[in-house]
Amino acid sequence: MTSLPAHPTGTPHHDHTHDGTGCADVLDLDAQVFGGLLDAAVAVAVEHAPDAVRTVVDLGAGTGTGTRALARAFPRADVVAVDADAAMLDRLRAGLVGTGLADRVRTVEADLDAGWPEVGTADVVWASASLHHVADPARVLRDARDALVPGGLLVVVEMTATAPVLPDDAAHADLAAHLESAIAQAGWNRYPDWTPFLTDAGLEVVDRREPTAVVPPGPAASRWAHATAARQRAHLADRLDPDGLAALDAVLAATAPSDPTAPTRTHPAAPGRAPGEHTVAARGGRIVWAARRPR
């Protein structure tokens, strides 16, 4: 689910640029913190899927959080996890150890821009934060339709605004707005409304939802906020005004690992924070489209 640039026309731009383990770590943290949003998206798939789901294809599976969720949601189905990054697929397979799901998950290393992968017929195709990375999403959607059984379901998921929430909203209330503006200027995570794309591919859109969540402060939220803010600070600093940079630095200070030998921590975002105290929440959202191949 890395955020990559898009063409000015709104057509997604293909790019395989990753920063290795750091990217995978952020993906896993995002999934851990916003697991409720993943559950909400999977629930849409379960609600609209055909009665007997035997095969689910996860396009752009990444580290496998969605793959595992789909395997649990469809306990009688095999799940085919597709990704162009071999390291991501290695991590996905490692994450299956001890879950009882490994015998129902198959991985396929494939670049969607090179053509539709050899995955066979599918009852459900799932594309979470991956469709906007391909060069020709219209072609991929047509291929997905052709791979679906009559009555089969395609689910597309994209991220909406995701930002840390500082404890003093009076001082840093505009952090989300600062980040949204900078991210838009950088062209990160840009995608169109997929509804007409799905319709043009010959699919019937049966659902569209926008679940949101605010996750309270805690260890996972702190780790996610620190990793996310560090990446944003590194890549967006020249697009943020001084107030935005100050708010982002406050997130980094508030979520820095505590020194257990120090009695207190003092910084602008959380003065007097005790070791181990967590003060930064996380806000996020998704858009979920569900579209069916006509029978």
mmCIF file of C-alpha atoms in Angstrom:
data_model
loop_
_atom_site.group_PDB
_atom_site.id
_atom_site.type_symbol
_atom_site.label_atom_id
_atom_site.label_comp_id
_atom_site.label_asym_id
_atom_site.label_seq_id
_atom_site.Cartn_x
_atom_site.Cartn_y
_atom_site.Cartn_z
ATOM 1 C CA MET A 1 0.000 0.000 0.000
ATOM 2 C CA THR A 2 2.781 2.368 -0.701
ATOM 3 C CA SER A 3 1.657 5.790 -1.873
ATOM 4 C CA LEU A 4 2.897 6.513 -5.375
ATOM 5 C CA PRO A 5 2.466 9.374 -7.857
ATOM 6 C CA ALA A 6 -0.267 9.587 -10.444
ATOM 7 C CA HIS A 7 -0.604 11.293 -13.789
ATOM 8 C CA PRO A 8 -2.242 14.755 -13.677
ATOM 9 C CA THR A 9 -5.211 13.342 -15.575
ATOM 10 C CA GLY A 10 -6.087 11.173 -12.598
ATOM 11 C CA THR A 11 -5.003 7.976 -14.337
ATOM 12 C CA PRO A 12 -2.836 6.025 -11.875
ATOM 13 C CA HIS A 13 0.877 5.961 -12.540
ATOM 14 C CA HIS A 14 2.781 2.682 -12.349
ATOM 15 C CA ASP A 15 5.876 2.568 -10.148
ATOM 16 C CA HIS A 16 7.555 -0.314 -8.364
ATOM 17 C CA THR A 17 9.609 1.922 -6.077
ATOM 18 C CA HIS A 18 9.837 0.545 -2.530
ATOM 19 C CA ASP A 19 12.184 1.190 0.339
ATOM 20 C CA GLY A 20 12.472 -2.430 1.355
ATOM 21 C CA THR A 21 11.862 -3.504 4.906
ATOM 22 C CA GLY A 22 10.742 -0.013 5.964
ATOM 23 C CA CYS A 23 7.830 -0.112 3.563
ATOM 24 C CA ALA A 24 6.816 -3.584 4.717
ATOM 25 C CA ASP A 25 7.035 -2.516 8.358
ATOM 26 C CA VAL A 26 4.735 0.447 7.759
ATOM 27 C CA LEU A 27 2.272 -1.775 5.896
ATOM 28 C CA ASP A 28 2.148 -4.179 8.831
ATOM 29 C CA LEU A 29 1.767 -1.349 11.360
ATOM 30 C CA ASP A 30 -1.045 0.195 9.337
ATOM 31 C CA ALA A 31 -2.830 -3.148 9.220
ATOM 32 C CA GLN A 32 -2.385 -3.641 12.955
ATOM 33 C CA VAL A 33 -3.684 -0.206 13.902
ATOM 34 C CA PHE A 34 -6.499 -0.032 11.366
ATOM 35 C CA GLY A 35 -7.528 -3.675 11.520
ATOM 36 C CA GLY A 36 -11.110 -2.578 12.091
ATOM 37 C CA LEU A 37 -11.139 -0.891 8.685
ATOM 38 C CA LEU A 38 -9.847 -4.076 7.068
ATOM 39 C CA ASP A 39 -12.588 -6.028 8.842
ATOM 40 C CA ALA A 40 -15.185 -3.582 7.493
ATOM 41 C CA ALA A 41 -13.902 -4.010 3.933
ATOM 42 C CA VAL A 42 -13.793 -7.797 4.202
ATOM 43 C CA ALA A 43 -17.348 -7.742 5.551
ATOM 44 C CA VAL A 44 -18.439 -6.065 2.294
ATOM 45 C CA ALA A 45 -16.828 -8.906 0.359
ATOM 46 C CA VAL A 46 -18.553 -11.525 2.504
ATOM 47 C CA GLU A 47 -21.927 -9.789 2.181
ATOM 48 C CA HIS A 48 -21.889 -9.657 -1.623
ATOM 49 C CA ALA A 49 -19.844 -12.743 -2.536
ATOM 50 C CA PRO A 50 -21.491 -15.662 -4.335
ATOM 51 C CA ASP A 51 -22.825 -18.471 -2.181
ATOM 52 C CA ALA A 52 -19.985 -20.942 -2.712
ATOM 53 C CA VAL A 53 -16.598 -19.210 -2.721
ATOM 54 C CA ARG A 54 -13.838 -21.603 -3.738
ATOM 55 C CA THR A 55 -11.125 -19.228 -4.958
ATOM 56 C CA VAL A 56 -10.184 -15.710 -3.868
ATOM 57 C CA VAL A 57 -7.482 -13.732 -5.689
ATOM 58 C CA ASP A 58 -5.677 -10.988 -3.749
ATOM 59 C CA LEU A 59 -4.098 -8.549 -6.234
ATOM 60 C CA GLY A 60 -1.135 -6.671 -4.783
ATOM 61 C CA ALA A 61 -1.124 -8.742 -1.606
ATOM 62 C CA GLY A 62 1.872 -6.990 -0.018
ATOM 63 C CA THR A 63 2.790 -8.464 3.355
ATOM 64 C CA GLY A 64 -0.383 -10.563 3.448
ATOM 65 C CA THR A 65 -2.622 -8.967 6.040
ATOM 66 C CA GLY A 66 -5.523 -8.914 3.593
ATOM 67 C CA THR A 67 -4.679 -12.418 2.384
ATOM 68 C CA ARG A 68 -4.973 -13.823 5.895
ATOM 69 C CA ALA A 69 -8.189 -11.903 6.572
ATOM 70 C CA LEU A 70 -9.731 -13.227 3.363
ATOM 71 C CA ALA A 71 -8.680 -16.796 4.132
ATOM 72 C CA ARG A 72 -10.385 -16.537 7.527
ATOM 73 C CA ALA A 73 -13.504 -14.904 6.086
ATOM 74 C CA PHE A 74 -13.868 -17.592 3.403
ATOM 75 C CA PRO A 75 -12.838 -20.752 5.275
ATOM 76 C CA ARG A 76 -13.633 -23.111 2.371
ATOM 77 C CA ALA A 77 -11.726 -21.105 -0.229
ATOM 78 C CA ASP A 78 -8.186 -21.149 -1.524
ATOM 79 C CA VAL A 79 -6.560 -17.707 -1.662
ATOM 80 C CA VAL A 80 -4.100 -16.764 -4.411
ATOM 81 C CA ALA A 81 -1.835 -13.909 -3.290
ATOM 82 C CA VAL A 82 -0.365 -11.963 -6.211
ATOM 83 C CA ASP A 83 2.445 -9.416 -5.893
ATOM 84 C CA ALA A 84 5.321 -8.200 -8.046
ATOM 85 C CA ASP A 85 7.718 -7.974 -5.082
ATOM 86 C CA ALA A 86 9.380 -11.270 -4.155
ATOM 87 C CA ALA A 87 10.442 -9.926 -0.756
ATOM 88 C CA MET A 88 6.853 -9.033 0.080
ATOM 89 C CA LEU A 89 5.751 -12.545 -0.850
ATOM 90 C CA ASP A 90 8.512 -14.013 1.344
ATOM 91 C CA ARG A 91 7.166 -11.954 4.234
ATOM 92 C CA LEU A 92 3.622 -13.021 3.397
ATOM 93 C CA ARG A 93 4.569 -16.711 3.535
ATOM 94 C CA ALA A 94 6.408 -16.196 6.811
ATOM 95 C CA GLY A 95 3.301 -14.574 8.248
ATOM 96 C CA LEU A 96 1.270 -17.703 7.529
ATOM 97 C CA VAL A 97 3.348 -19.861 9.861
ATOM 98 C CA GLY A 98 1.268 -21.022 12.798
ATOM 99 C CA THR A 99 -1.991 -19.585 11.466
ATOM 100 C CA GLY A 100 -3.411 -22.815 10.068
ATOM 101 C CA LEU A 101 -3.976 -21.030 6.758
ATOM 102 C CA ALA A 102 -0.819 -21.922 4.829
ATOM 103 C CA ASP A 103 -2.331 -24.939 3.063
ATOM 104 C CA ARG A 104 -5.033 -22.705 1.546
ATOM 105 C CA VAL A 105 -2.783 -19.860 0.361
ATOM 106 C CA ARG A 106 -0.769 -19.890 -2.846
ATOM 107 C CA THR A 107 1.579 -17.049 -3.825
ATOM 108 C CA VAL A 108 2.164 -15.857 -7.379
ATOM 109 C CA GLU A 109 4.934 -13.402 -8.252
ATOM 110 C CA ALA A 110 3.576 -11.366 -11.159
ATOM 111 C CA ASP A 111 3.584 -7.832 -12.532
ATOM 112 C CA LEU A 112 0.035 -6.847 -13.463
ATOM 113 C CA ASP A 113 1.380 -4.517 -16.140
ATOM 114 C CA ALA A 114 2.823 -7.542 -17.934
ATOM 115 C CA GLY A 115 -0.595 -9.167 -18.194
ATOM 116 C CA TRP A 116 -3.117 -11.060 -16.105
ATOM 117 C CA PRO A 117 -1.394 -13.684 -13.921
ATOM 118 C CA GLU A 118 -2.046 -17.416 -14.147
ATOM 119 C CA VAL A 119 -4.525 -17.659 -11.294
ATOM 120 C CA GLY A 120 -7.405 -19.556 -12.859
ATOM 121 C CA THR A 121 -11.067 -18.779 -12.319
ATOM 122 C CA ALA A 122 -12.006 -16.724 -9.245
ATOM 123 C CA ASP A 123 -15.154 -16.262 -7.212
ATOM 124 C CA VAL A 124 -13.784 -13.123 -5.518
ATOM 125 C CA VAL A 125 -11.028 -10.759 -6.662
ATOM 126 C CA TRP A 126 -9.691 -8.336 -4.043
ATOM 127 C CA ALA A 127 -7.558 -5.268 -4.876
ATOM 128 C CA SER A 128 -6.634 -3.222 -1.800
ATOM 129 C CA ALA A 129 -4.521 -0.086 -2.369
ATOM 130 C CA SER A 130 -3.049 -1.727 -5.460
ATOM 131 C CA LEU A 131 -5.174 -0.777 -8.456
ATOM 132 C CA HIS A 132 -3.860 2.802 -8.576
ATOM 133 C CA HIS A 133 -0.312 1.476 -9.022
ATOM 134 C CA VAL A 134 -0.903 -0.157 -12.404
ATOM 135 C CA ALA A 135 -0.332 1.608 -15.716
ATOM 136 C CA ASP A 136 -3.644 0.542 -17.282
ATOM 137 C CA PRO A 137 -6.246 -0.107 -14.576
ATOM 138 C CA ALA A 138 -9.047 -0.309 -17.145
ATOM 139 C CA ARG A 139 -7.345 -3.313 -18.748
ATOM 140 C CA VAL A 140 -6.711 -4.942 -15.367
ATOM 141 C CA LEU A 141 -10.368 -4.509 -14.450
ATOM 142 C CA ARG A 142 -11.463 -6.108 -17.715
ATOM 143 C CA ASP A 143 -9.097 -8.991 -17.056
ATOM 144 C CA ALA A 144 -10.482 -9.332 -13.532
ATOM 145 C CA ARG A 145 -14.007 -9.451 -14.898
ATOM 146 C CA ASP A 146 -13.034 -12.174 -17.347
ATOM 147 C CA ALA A 147 -11.430 -14.184 -14.537
ATOM 148 C CA LEU A 148 -14.531 -14.019 -12.343
ATOM 149 C CA VAL A 149 -17.222 -16.673 -12.506
ATOM 150 C CA PRO A 150 -20.675 -15.358 -13.459
ATOM 151 C CA GLY A 151 -21.957 -13.676 -10.309
ATOM 152 C CA GLY A 152 -18.395 -13.356 -8.987
ATOM 153 C CA LEU A 153 -17.336 -10.287 -7.007
ATOM 154 C CA LEU A 154 -14.562 -7.717 -7.366
ATOM 155 C CA VAL A 155 -13.720 -5.589 -4.312
ATOM 156 C CA VAL A 156 -11.532 -2.486 -4.665
ATOM 157 C CA VAL A 157 -10.249 -0.738 -1.534
ATOM 158 C CA GLU A 158 -8.409 2.588 -1.331
ATOM 159 C CA MET A 159 -7.144 4.626 1.608
ATOM 160 C CA THR A 160 -8.640 7.995 2.482
ATOM 161 C CA ALA A 161 -7.104 10.601 4.789
ATOM 162 C CA THR A 162 -4.879 8.957 7.386
ATOM 163 C CA ALA A 163 -3.090 11.029 10.014
ATOM 164 C CA PRO A 164 -1.868 11.016 13.610
ATOM 165 C CA VAL A 165 -4.051 12.843 16.137
ATOM 166 C CA LEU A 166 -2.099 14.907 18.665
ATOM 167 C CA PRO A 167 -3.404 15.279 22.223
ATOM 168 C CA ASP A 168 -3.613 19.074 21.980
ATOM 169 C CA ASP A 169 -5.927 19.606 19.040
ATOM 170 C CA ALA A 170 -6.142 23.296 19.891
ATOM 171 C CA ALA A 171 -2.464 23.714 19.051
ATOM 172 C CA HIS A 172 -2.244 21.228 16.188
ATOM 173 C CA ALA A 173 -5.790 20.958 14.864
ATOM 174 C CA ASP A 174 -4.667 21.542 11.289
ATOM 175 C CA LEU A 175 -2.105 18.716 11.080
ATOM 176 C CA ALA A 176 -4.409 16.536 8.965
ATOM 177 C CA ALA A 177 -5.127 19.479 6.652
ATOM 178 C CA HIS A 178 -1.406 20.289 6.346
ATOM 179 C CA LEU A 179 -0.633 16.684 5.473
ATOM 180 C CA GLU A 180 -3.539 16.368 3.062
ATOM 181 C CA SER A 181 -2.347 19.419 1.147
ATOM 182 C CA ALA A 182 1.277 18.251 1.036
ATOM 183 C CA ILE A 183 0.319 14.710 0.007
ATOM 184 C CA ALA A 184 -1.894 16.066 -2.772
ATOM 185 C CA GLN A 185 0.950 18.263 -4.046
ATOM 186 C CA ALA A 186 3.274 15.252 -4.017
ATOM 187 C CA GLY A 187 0.727 13.116 -5.870
ATOM 188 C CA TRP A 188 0.727 10.388 -3.225
ATOM 189 C CA ASN A 189 -2.054 7.805 -3.117
ATOM 190 C CA ARG A 190 -3.900 9.490 -5.952
ATOM 191 C CA TYR A 191 -6.713 7.517 -7.499
ATOM 192 C CA PRO A 192 -9.916 8.260 -9.402
ATOM 193 C CA ASP A 193 -13.462 7.330 -8.508
ATOM 194 C CA TRP A 194 -13.359 3.697 -9.592
ATOM 195 C CA THR A 195 -17.133 3.504 -10.162
ATOM 196 C CA PRO A 196 -17.093 4.384 -13.904
ATOM 197 C CA PHE A 197 -14.016 2.200 -14.434
ATOM 198 C CA LEU A 198 -15.847 -0.756 -12.919
ATOM 199 C CA THR A 199 -18.953 -0.079 -14.989
ATOM 200 C CA ASP A 200 -16.941 0.309 -18.192
ATOM 201 C CA ALA A 201 -15.298 -3.058 -17.467
ATOM 202 C CA GLY A 202 -18.712 -4.705 -17.580
ATOM 203 C CA LEU A 203 -19.229 -5.000 -13.845
ATOM 204 C CA GLU A 204 -22.281 -4.015 -11.819
ATOM 205 C CA VAL A 205 -21.417 -1.847 -8.817
ATOM 206 C CA VAL A 206 -23.451 -3.221 -5.903
ATOM 207 C CA ASP A 207 -21.932 -1.324 -2.965
ATOM 208 C CA ARG A 208 -19.723 1.636 -2.070
ATOM 209 C CA ARG A 209 -18.834 2.504 1.516
ATOM 210 C CA GLU A 210 -16.441 4.836 3.343
ATOM 211 C CA PRO A 211 -15.653 3.420 6.788
ATOM 212 C CA THR A 212 -13.572 5.612 9.104
ATOM 213 C CA ALA A 213 -11.881 5.029 12.439
ATOM 214 C CA VAL A 214 -10.129 6.927 15.213
ATOM 215 C CA VAL A 215 -7.846 4.578 17.123
ATOM 216 C CA PRO A 216 -7.091 5.673 20.714
ATOM 217 C CA PRO A 217 -3.519 6.134 21.951
ATOM 218 C CA GLY A 218 -1.632 2.953 22.682
ATOM 219 C CA PRO A 219 1.607 1.142 21.841
ATOM 220 C CA ALA A 220 0.569 0.171 18.300
ATOM 221 C CA ALA A 221 -0.802 3.634 17.503
ATOM 222 C CA SER A 222 2.430 5.202 18.775
ATOM 223 C CA ARG A 223 4.618 2.941 16.642
ATOM 224 C CA TRP A 224 2.433 3.570 13.593
ATOM 225 C CA ALA A 225 2.383 7.346 14.162
ATOM 226 C CA HIS A 226 6.150 7.510 14.619
ATOM 227 C CA ALA A 227 6.915 5.449 11.496
ATOM 228 C CA THR A 228 4.345 7.320 9.415
ATOM 229 C CA ALA A 229 5.441 10.762 10.592
ATOM 230 C CA ALA A 230 9.102 9.911 9.970
ATOM 231 C CA ARG A 231 8.342 8.926 6.360
ATOM 232 C CA GLN A 232 6.189 12.016 5.847
ATOM 233 C CA ARG A 233 8.874 14.246 7.394
ATOM 234 C CA ALA A 234 11.521 12.748 5.120
ATOM 235 C CA HIS A 235 9.527 13.052 1.897
ATOM 236 C CA LEU A 236 7.177 16.002 2.409
ATOM 237 C CA ALA A 237 9.284 18.528 4.367
ATOM 238 C CA ASP A 238 9.653 20.851 1.371
ATOM 239 C CA ARG A 239 5.872 20.881 0.859
ATOM 240 C CA LEU A 240 4.892 21.667 4.458
ATOM 241 C CA ASP A 241 4.721 25.159 5.918
ATOM 242 C CA PRO A 242 6.371 25.871 9.308
ATOM 243 C CA ASP A 243 3.185 25.082 11.257
ATOM 244 C CA GLY A 244 2.807 21.742 9.484
ATOM 245 C CA LEU A 245 6.431 20.839 10.127
ATOM 246 C CA ALA A 246 6.099 21.820 13.788
ATOM 247 C CA ALA A 247 3.024 19.614 14.183
ATOM 248 C CA LEU A 248 4.746 16.695 12.485
ATOM 249 C CA ASP A 249 7.802 17.136 14.696
ATOM 250 C CA ALA A 250 5.488 17.140 17.705
ATOM 251 C CA VAL A 251 4.172 13.743 16.614
ATOM 252 C CA LEU A 252 7.721 12.421 16.331
ATOM 253 C CA ALA A 253 8.588 13.743 19.779
ATOM 254 C CA ALA A 254 5.403 12.420 21.360
ATOM 255 C CA THR A 255 5.881 8.958 19.907
ATOM 256 C CA ALA A 256 9.628 8.572 20.352
ATOM 257 C CA PRO A 257 10.510 5.414 22.317
ATOM 258 C CA SER A 258 10.600 6.264 26.000
ATOM 259 C CA ASP A 259 13.767 5.972 28.039
ATOM 260 C CA PRO A 260 12.768 3.659 30.931
ATOM 261 C CA THR A 261 15.471 5.179 33.159
ATOM 262 C CA ALA A 262 14.056 8.704 32.854
ATOM 263 C CA PRO A 263 11.279 9.707 35.293
ATOM 264 C CA THR A 264 9.515 11.952 32.762
ATOM 265 C CA ARG A 265 9.670 13.138 29.190
ATOM 266 C CA THR A 266 9.023 16.751 28.250
ATOM 267 C CA HIS A 267 8.304 17.947 24.746
ATOM 268 C CA PRO A 268 5.842 20.301 23.000
ATOM 269 C CA ALA A 269 3.222 17.665 22.255
ATOM 270 C CA ALA A 270 3.048 15.965 25.640
ATOM 271 C CA PRO A 271 4.822 17.822 28.451
ATOM 272 C CA GLY A 272 5.720 15.622 31.378
ATOM 273 C CA ARG A 273 4.873 12.391 29.566
ATOM 274 C CA ALA A 274 5.725 9.471 31.785
ATOM 275 C CA PRO A 275 7.816 6.630 30.354
ATOM 276 C CA GLY A 276 5.578 4.291 28.412
ATOM 277 C CA GLU A 277 2.675 6.764 28.268
ATOM 278 C CA HIS A 278 0.994 7.025 24.881
ATOM 279 C CA THR A 279 -0.660 10.268 23.840
ATOM 280 C CA VAL A 280 -1.075 10.159 20.046
ATOM 281 C CA ALA A 281 -4.145 8.619 18.428
ATOM 282 C CA ALA A 282 -4.570 7.580 14.788
ATOM 283 C CA ARG A 283 -7.258 8.583 12.306
ATOM 284 C CA GLY A 284 -7.880 6.752 9.046
ATOM 285 C CA GLY A 285 -10.438 5.752 6.475
ATOM 286 C CA ARG A 286 -11.088 3.590 3.452
ATOM 287 C CA ILE A 287 -13.315 3.609 0.382
ATOM 288 C CA VAL A 288 -14.673 0.201 -0.570
ATOM 289 C CA TRP A 289 -16.255 -0.609 -3.924
ATOM 290 C CA ALA A 290 -17.940 -3.953 -4.588
ATOM 291 C CA ALA A 291 -18.840 -4.895 -8.166
ATOM 292 C CA ARG A 292 -20.350 -8.089 -9.527
ATOM 293 C CA ARG A 293 -19.926 -9.834 -12.860
ATOM 294 C CA PRO A 294 -23.400 -10.290 -14.307
ATOM 295 C CA ARG A 295 -24.675 -13.844 -14.411
#
